[in-house]
PDB file of C-alpha atoms in Angstrom:
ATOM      1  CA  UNK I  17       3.624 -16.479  -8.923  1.00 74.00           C
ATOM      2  CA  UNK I  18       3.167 -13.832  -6.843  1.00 83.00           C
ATOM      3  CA  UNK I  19       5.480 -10.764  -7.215  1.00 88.00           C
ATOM      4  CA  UNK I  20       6.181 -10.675  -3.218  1.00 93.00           C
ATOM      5  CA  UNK I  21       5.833 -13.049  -0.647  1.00 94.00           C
ATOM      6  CA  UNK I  22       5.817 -12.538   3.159  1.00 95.00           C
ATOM      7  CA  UNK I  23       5.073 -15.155   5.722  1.00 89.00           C
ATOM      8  CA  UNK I  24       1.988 -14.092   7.265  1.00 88.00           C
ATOM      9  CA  UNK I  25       2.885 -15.429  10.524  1.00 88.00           C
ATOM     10  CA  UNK I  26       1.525 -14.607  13.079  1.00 93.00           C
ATOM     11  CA  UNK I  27       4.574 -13.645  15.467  1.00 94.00           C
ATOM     12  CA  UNK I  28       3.802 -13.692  18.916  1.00 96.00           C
ATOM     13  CA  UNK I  29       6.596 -12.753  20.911  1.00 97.00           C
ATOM     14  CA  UNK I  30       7.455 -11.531  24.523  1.00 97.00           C
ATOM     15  CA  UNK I  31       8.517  -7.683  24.879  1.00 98.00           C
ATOM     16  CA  UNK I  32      12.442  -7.309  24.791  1.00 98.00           C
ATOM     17  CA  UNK I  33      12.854  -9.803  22.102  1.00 97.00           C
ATOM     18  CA  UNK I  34      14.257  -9.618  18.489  1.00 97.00           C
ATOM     19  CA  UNK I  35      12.276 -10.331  16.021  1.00 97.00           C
ATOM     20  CA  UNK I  36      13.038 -10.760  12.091  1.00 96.00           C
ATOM     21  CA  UNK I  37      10.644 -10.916   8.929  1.00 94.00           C
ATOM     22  CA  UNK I  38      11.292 -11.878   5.494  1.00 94.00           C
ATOM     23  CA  UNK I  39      10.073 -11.041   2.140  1.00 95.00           C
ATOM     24  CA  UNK I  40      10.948 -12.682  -1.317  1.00 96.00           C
ATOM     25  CA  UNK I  41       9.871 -11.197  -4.536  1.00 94.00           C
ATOM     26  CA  UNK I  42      10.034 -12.403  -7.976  1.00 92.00           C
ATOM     27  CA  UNK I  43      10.757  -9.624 -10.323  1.00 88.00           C
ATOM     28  CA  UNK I  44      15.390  -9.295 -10.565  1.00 88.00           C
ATOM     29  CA  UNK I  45      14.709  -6.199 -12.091  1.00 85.00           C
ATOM     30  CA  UNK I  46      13.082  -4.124  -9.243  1.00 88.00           C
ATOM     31  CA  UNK I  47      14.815  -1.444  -8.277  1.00 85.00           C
ATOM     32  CA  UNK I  48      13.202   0.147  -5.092  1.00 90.00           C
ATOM     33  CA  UNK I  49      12.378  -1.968  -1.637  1.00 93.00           C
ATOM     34  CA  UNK I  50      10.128  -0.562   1.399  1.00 95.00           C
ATOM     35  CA  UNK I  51       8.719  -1.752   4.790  1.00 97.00           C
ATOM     36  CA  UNK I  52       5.591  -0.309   5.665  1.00 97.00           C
ATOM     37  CA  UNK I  53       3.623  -1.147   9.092  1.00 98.00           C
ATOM     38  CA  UNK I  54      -0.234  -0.999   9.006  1.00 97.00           C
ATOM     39  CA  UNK I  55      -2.136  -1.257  12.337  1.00 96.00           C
ATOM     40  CA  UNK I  56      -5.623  -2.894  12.494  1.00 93.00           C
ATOM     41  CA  UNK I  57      -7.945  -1.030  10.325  1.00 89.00           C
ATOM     42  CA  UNK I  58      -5.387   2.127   9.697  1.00 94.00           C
ATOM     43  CA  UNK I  59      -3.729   3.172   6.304  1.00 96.00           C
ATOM     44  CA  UNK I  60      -0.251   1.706   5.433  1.00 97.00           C
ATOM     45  CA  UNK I  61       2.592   4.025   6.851  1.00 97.00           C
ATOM     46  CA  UNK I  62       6.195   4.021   5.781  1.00 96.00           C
ATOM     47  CA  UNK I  63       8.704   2.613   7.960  1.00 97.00           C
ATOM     48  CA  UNK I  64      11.634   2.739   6.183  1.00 95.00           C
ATOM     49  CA  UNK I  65      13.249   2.098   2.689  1.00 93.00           C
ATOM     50  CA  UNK I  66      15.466  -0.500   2.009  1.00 93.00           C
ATOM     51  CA  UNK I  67      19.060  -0.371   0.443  1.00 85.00           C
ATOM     52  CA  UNK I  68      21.438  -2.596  -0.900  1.00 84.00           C
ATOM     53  CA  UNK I  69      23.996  -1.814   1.767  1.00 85.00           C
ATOM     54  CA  UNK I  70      21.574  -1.932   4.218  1.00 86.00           C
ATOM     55  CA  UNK I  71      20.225   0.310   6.604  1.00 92.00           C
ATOM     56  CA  UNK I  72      19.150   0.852  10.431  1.00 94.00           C
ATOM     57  CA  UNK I  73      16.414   3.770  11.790  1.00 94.00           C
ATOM     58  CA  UNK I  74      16.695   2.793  15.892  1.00 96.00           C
ATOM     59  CA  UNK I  75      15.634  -0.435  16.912  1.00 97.00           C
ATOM     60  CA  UNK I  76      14.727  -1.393  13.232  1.00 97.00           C
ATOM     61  CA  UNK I  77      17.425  -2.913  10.418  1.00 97.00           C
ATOM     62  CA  UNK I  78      16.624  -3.635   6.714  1.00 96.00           C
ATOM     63  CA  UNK I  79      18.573  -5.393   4.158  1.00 95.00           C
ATOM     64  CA  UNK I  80      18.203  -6.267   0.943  1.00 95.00           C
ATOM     65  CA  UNK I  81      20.371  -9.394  -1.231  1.00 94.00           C
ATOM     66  CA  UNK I  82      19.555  -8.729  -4.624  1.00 92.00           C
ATOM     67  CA  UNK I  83      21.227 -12.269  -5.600  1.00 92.00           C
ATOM     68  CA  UNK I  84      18.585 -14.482  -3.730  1.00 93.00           C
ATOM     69  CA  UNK I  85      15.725 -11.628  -4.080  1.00 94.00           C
ATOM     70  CA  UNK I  86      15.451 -11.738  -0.480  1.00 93.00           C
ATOM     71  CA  UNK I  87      14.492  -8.430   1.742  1.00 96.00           C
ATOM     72  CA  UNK I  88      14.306  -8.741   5.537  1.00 96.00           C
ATOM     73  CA  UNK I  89      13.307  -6.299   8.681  1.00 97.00           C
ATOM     74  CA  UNK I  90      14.996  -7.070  11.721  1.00 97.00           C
ATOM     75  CA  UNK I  91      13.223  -5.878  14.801  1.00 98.00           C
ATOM     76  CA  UNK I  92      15.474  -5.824  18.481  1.00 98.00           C
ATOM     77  CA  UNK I  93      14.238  -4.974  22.028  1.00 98.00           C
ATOM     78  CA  UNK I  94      10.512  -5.405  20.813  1.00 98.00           C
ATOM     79  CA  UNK I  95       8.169  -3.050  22.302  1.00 98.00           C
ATOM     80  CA  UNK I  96       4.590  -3.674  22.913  1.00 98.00           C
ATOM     81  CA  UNK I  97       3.967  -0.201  20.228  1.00 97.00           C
ATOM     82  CA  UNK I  98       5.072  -2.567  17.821  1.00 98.00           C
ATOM     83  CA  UNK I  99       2.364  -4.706  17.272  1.00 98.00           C
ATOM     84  CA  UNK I 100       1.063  -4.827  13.624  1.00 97.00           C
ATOM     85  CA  UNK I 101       1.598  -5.754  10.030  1.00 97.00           C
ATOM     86  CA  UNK I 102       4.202  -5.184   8.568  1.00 98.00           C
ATOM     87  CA  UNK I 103       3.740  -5.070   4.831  1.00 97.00           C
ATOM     88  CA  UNK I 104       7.038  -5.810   2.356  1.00 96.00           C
ATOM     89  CA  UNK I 105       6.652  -3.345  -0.603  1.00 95.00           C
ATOM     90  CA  UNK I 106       8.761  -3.763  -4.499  1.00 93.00           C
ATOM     91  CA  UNK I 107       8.355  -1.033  -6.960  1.00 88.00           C
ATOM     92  CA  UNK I 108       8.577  -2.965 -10.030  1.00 71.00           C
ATOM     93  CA  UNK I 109       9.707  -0.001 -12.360  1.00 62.00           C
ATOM     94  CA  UNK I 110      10.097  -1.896 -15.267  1.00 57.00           C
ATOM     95  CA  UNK I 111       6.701  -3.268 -15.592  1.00 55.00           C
ATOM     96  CA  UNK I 112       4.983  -0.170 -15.286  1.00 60.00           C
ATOM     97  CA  UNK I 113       5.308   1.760 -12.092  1.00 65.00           C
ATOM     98  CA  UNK I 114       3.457  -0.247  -9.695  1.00 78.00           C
ATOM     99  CA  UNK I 115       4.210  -0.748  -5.938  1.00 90.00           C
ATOM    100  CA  UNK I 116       3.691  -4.321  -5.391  1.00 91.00           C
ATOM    101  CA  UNK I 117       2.515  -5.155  -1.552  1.00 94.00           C
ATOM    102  CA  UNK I 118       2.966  -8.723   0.354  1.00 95.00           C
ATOM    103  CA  UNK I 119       0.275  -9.905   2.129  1.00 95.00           C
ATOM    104  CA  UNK I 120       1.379  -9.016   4.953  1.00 95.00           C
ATOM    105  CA  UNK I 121       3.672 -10.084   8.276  1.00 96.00           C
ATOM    106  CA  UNK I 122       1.621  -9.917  11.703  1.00 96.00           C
ATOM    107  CA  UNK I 123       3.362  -9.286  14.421  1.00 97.00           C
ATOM    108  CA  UNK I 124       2.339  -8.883  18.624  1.00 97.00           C
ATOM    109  CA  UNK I 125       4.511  -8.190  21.266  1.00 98.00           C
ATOM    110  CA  UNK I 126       3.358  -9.699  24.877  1.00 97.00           C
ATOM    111  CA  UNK I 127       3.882  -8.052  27.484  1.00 95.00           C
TER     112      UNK I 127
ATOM    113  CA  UNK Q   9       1.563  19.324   4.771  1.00 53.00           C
ATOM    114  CA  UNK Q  10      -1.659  18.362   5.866  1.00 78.00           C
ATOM    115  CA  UNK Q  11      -1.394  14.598   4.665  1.00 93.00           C
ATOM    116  CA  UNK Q  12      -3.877  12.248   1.817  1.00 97.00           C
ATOM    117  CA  UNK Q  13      -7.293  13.035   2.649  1.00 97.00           C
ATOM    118  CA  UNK Q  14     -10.050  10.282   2.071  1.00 98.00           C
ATOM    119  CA  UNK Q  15     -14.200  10.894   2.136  1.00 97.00           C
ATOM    120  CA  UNK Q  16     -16.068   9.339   3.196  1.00 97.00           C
ATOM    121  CA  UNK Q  17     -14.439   6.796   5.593  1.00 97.00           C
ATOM    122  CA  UNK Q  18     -17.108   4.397   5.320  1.00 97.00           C
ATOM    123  CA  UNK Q  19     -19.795   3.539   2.547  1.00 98.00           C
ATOM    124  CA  UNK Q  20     -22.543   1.305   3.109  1.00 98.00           C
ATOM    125  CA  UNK Q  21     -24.011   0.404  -0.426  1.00 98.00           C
ATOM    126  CA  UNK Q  22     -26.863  -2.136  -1.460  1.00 97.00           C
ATOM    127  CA  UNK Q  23     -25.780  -3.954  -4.434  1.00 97.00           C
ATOM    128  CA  UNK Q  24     -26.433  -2.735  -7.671  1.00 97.00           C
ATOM    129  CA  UNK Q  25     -25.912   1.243  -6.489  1.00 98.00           C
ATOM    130  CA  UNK Q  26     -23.426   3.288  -7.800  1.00 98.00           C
ATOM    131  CA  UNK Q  27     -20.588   4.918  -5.413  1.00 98.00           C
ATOM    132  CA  UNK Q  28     -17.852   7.137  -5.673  1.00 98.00           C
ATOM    133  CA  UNK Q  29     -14.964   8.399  -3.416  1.00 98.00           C
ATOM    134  CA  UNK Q  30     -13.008  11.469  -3.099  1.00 98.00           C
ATOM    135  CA  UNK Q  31      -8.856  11.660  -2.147  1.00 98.00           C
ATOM    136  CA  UNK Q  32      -7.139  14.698  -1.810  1.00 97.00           C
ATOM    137  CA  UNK Q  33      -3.324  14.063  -2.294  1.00 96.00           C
ATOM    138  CA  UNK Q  34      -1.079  15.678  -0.065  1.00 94.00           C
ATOM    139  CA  UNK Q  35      -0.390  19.392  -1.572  1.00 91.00           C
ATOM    140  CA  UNK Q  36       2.510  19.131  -4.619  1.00 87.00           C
ATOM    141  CA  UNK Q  37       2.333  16.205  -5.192  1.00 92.00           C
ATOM    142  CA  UNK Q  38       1.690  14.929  -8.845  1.00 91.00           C
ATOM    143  CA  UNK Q  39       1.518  11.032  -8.818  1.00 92.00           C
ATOM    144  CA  UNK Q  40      -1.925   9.901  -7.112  1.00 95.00           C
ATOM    145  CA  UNK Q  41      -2.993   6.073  -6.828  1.00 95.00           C
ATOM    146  CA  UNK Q  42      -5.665   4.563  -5.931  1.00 96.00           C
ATOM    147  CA  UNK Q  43      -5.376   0.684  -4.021  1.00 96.00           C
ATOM    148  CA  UNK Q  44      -8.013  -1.869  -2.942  1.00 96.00           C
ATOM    149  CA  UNK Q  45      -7.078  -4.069   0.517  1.00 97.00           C
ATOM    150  CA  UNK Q  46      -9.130  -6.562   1.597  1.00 96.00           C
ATOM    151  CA  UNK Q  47      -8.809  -8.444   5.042  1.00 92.00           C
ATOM    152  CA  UNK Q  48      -5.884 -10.302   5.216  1.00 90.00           C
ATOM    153  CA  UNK Q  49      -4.388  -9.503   2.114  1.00 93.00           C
ATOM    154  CA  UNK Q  50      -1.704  -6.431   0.984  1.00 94.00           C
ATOM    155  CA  UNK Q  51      -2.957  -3.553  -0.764  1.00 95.00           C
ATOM    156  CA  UNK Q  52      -3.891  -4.037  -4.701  1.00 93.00           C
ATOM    157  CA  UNK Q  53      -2.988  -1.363  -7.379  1.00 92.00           C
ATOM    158  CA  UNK Q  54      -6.275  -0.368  -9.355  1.00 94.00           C
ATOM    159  CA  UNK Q  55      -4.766   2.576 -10.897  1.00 94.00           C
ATOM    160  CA  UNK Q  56      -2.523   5.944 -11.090  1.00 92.00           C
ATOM    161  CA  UNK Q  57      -2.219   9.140 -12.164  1.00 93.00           C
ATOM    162  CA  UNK Q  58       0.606  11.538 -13.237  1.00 91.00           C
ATOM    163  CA  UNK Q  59      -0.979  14.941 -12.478  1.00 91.00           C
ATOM    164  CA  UNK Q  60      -3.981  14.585 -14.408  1.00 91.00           C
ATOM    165  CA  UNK Q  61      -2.932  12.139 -17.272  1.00 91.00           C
ATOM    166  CA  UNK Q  62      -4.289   8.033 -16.400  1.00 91.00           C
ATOM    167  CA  UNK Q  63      -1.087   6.079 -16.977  1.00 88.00           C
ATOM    168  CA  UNK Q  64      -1.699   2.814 -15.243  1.00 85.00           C
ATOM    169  CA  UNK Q  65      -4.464   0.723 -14.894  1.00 87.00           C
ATOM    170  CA  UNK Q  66      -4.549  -3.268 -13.290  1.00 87.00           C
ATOM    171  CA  UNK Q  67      -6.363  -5.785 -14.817  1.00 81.00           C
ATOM    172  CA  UNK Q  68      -8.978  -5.689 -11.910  1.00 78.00           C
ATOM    173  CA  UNK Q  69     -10.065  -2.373 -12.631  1.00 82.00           C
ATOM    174  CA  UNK Q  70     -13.027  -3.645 -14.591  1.00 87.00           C
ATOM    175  CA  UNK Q  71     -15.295  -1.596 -16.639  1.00 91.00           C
ATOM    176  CA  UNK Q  72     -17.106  -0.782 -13.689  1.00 95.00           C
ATOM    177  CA  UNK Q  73     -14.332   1.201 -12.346  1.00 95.00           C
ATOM    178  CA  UNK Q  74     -13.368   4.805 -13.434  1.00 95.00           C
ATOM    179  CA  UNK Q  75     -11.154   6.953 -12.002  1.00 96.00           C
ATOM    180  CA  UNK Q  76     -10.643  10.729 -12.806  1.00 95.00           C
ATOM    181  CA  UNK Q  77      -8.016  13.300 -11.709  1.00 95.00           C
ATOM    182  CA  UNK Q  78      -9.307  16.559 -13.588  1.00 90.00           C
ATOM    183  CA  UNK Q  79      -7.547  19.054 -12.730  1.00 86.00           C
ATOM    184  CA  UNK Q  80      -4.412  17.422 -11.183  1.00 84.00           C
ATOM    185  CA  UNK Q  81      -5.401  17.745  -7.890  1.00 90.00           C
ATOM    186  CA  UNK Q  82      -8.044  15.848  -6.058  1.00 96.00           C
ATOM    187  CA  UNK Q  83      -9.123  12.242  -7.692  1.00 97.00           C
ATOM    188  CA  UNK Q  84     -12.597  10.243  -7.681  1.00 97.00           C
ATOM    189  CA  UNK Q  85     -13.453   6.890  -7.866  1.00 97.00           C
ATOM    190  CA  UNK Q  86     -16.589   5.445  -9.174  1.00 97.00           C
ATOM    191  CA  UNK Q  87     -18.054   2.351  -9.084  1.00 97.00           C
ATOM    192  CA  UNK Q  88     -20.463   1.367 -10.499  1.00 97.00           C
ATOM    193  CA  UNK Q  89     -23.573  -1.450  -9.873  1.00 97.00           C
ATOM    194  CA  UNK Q  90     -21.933  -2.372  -7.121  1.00 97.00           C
ATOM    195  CA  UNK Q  91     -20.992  -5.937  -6.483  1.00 96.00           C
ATOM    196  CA  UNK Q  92     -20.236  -7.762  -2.910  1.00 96.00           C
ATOM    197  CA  UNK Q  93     -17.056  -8.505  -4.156  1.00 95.00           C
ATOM    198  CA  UNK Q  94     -16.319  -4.804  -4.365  1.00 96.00           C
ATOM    199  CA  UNK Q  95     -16.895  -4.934  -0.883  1.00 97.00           C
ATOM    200  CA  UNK Q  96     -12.948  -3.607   0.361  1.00 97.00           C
ATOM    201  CA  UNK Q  97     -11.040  -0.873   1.595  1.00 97.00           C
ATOM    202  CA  UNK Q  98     -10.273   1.587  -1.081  1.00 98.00           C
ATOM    203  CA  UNK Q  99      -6.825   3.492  -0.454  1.00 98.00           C
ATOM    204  CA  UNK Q 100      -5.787   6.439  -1.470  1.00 98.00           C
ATOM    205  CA  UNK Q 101      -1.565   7.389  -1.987  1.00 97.00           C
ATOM    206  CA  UNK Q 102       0.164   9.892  -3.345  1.00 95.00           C
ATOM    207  CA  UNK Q 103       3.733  10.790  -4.136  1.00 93.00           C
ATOM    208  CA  UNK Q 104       6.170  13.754  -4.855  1.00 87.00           C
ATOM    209  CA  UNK Q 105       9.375  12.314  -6.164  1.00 70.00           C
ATOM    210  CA  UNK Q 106       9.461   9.957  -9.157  1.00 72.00           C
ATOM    211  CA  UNK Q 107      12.506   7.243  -9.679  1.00 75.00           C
ATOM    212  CA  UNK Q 108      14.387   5.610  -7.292  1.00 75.00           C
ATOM    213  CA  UNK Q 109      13.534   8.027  -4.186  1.00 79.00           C
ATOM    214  CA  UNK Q 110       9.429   7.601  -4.863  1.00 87.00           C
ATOM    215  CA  UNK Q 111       7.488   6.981  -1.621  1.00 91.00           C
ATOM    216  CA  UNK Q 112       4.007   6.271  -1.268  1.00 94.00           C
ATOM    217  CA  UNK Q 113       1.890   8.172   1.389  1.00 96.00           C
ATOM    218  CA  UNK Q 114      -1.411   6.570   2.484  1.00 97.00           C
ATOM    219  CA  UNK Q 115      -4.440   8.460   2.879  1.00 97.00           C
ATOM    220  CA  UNK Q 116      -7.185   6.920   5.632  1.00 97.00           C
ATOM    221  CA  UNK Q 117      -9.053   5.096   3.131  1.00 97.00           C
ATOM    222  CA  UNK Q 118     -12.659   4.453   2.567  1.00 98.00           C
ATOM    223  CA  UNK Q 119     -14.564   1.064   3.909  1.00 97.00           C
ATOM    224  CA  UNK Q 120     -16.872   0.087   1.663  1.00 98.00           C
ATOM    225  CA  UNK Q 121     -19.545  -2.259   2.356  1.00 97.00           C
ATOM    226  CA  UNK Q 122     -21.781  -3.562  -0.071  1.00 97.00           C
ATOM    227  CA  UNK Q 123     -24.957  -5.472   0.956  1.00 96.00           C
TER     228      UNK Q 123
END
């Protein structure tokens, strides 16, 4: 099993709209959660970290239910800037210190 | 804080040749690590560094990897013969802050292409 999973989508939707990604990952015991976006042939980028009582950075929200293992970005008034990846990141302390990456959400906003 | 620097950003290789790759970490910081992406996947841990000591290292860091860190600073990355499969981009992060509060910061990363 793979220690996070994203939906790899793609999303495809119209400028103005919300949009919201999930992530699942398998390890209970992780202890730090991250969104990175990573345009087409660019370097990962920090977007924001994610906390258990949640957190919003403008336009962006994260949250994080450490019950279901469950980490989501929510996206509103998309712009067309947004299009990319966006790339669901676990540190999974306990089993060494590695940050464990999805696969990857893609995302496009039309204009 | 002039950010993770990378060299070069693209390889071209024939198989069987050795290669190696510089990163510069951004300036302080003591935790360096080195990740493989390939298209349509996230990025892969190959390895890390605390300062100069070699803590980590994934299972698909085969013997034909090596990674150094010698004086704390800047890190290489050899490979060597060269395999398509190694064909990947090979990124480059570095961090400050251990714990809870550790971020990773992404250098450009090199494209390597083996033919």
């Amino acid at each position: 099993r793979k220690e996070v999973e994203q939906d790899p989508g793609p999303f495809n939707v119209p400028e103005g709209a919300t949009v919201a990604f999930n992530c699942t990952y398998s390890n209970s015991a992780s202890q730090s959660f991250f969104w990175y976006r990573q345009d087409c042939r660019k370097e990962p980028k920090l977007l924001m970290s994610v906390y258990s009582s949640g957190n919003e950075d403008g336009r962006f929200t994260a949250q994080l239910n450490r019950a279901s293992q469950y980490i989501s970005l929510l996206i509103r008034d998309s712009k067309l800037s947004d299009s990319a990846t966006y790339l669901c990141v676990v540190n999974g302390r306990n089993t060494g210190n590695q940050f464990y990456f999805g696969t990857g959400t893609s995302l496009t906003v039309i204009p | 804080d002039t950010g993770v620097s990378q060299d070069p950003r693209h390889k071209i290789t024939k198989r069987g040749q050795n290669v190696t790759f510089r990163c510069d970490p951004i300036s302080e910081h003591n935790r360096l690590y080195w990740y493989r992406q390939t298209l349509g996947q996230g990025p892969e841990f190959l390895t890390y560094f605390q300062n100069e000591a070699q803590l980590e290292k994934s299972r698909l860091l085969s013997d034909r990897f090596s990674a150094e860190r010698p004086k704390g600073s800047f890190s290489t990355l050899e490979i060597q013969r060269t395999e398509q499969g190694d064909s990947a981009m090979y990124l480059c992060a570095s961090s400050r802050e251990a714990g809870l509060n550790e971020k990773l910061f992404f250098g450009s990363g090199t494209q390597l292409s083996v033919l």
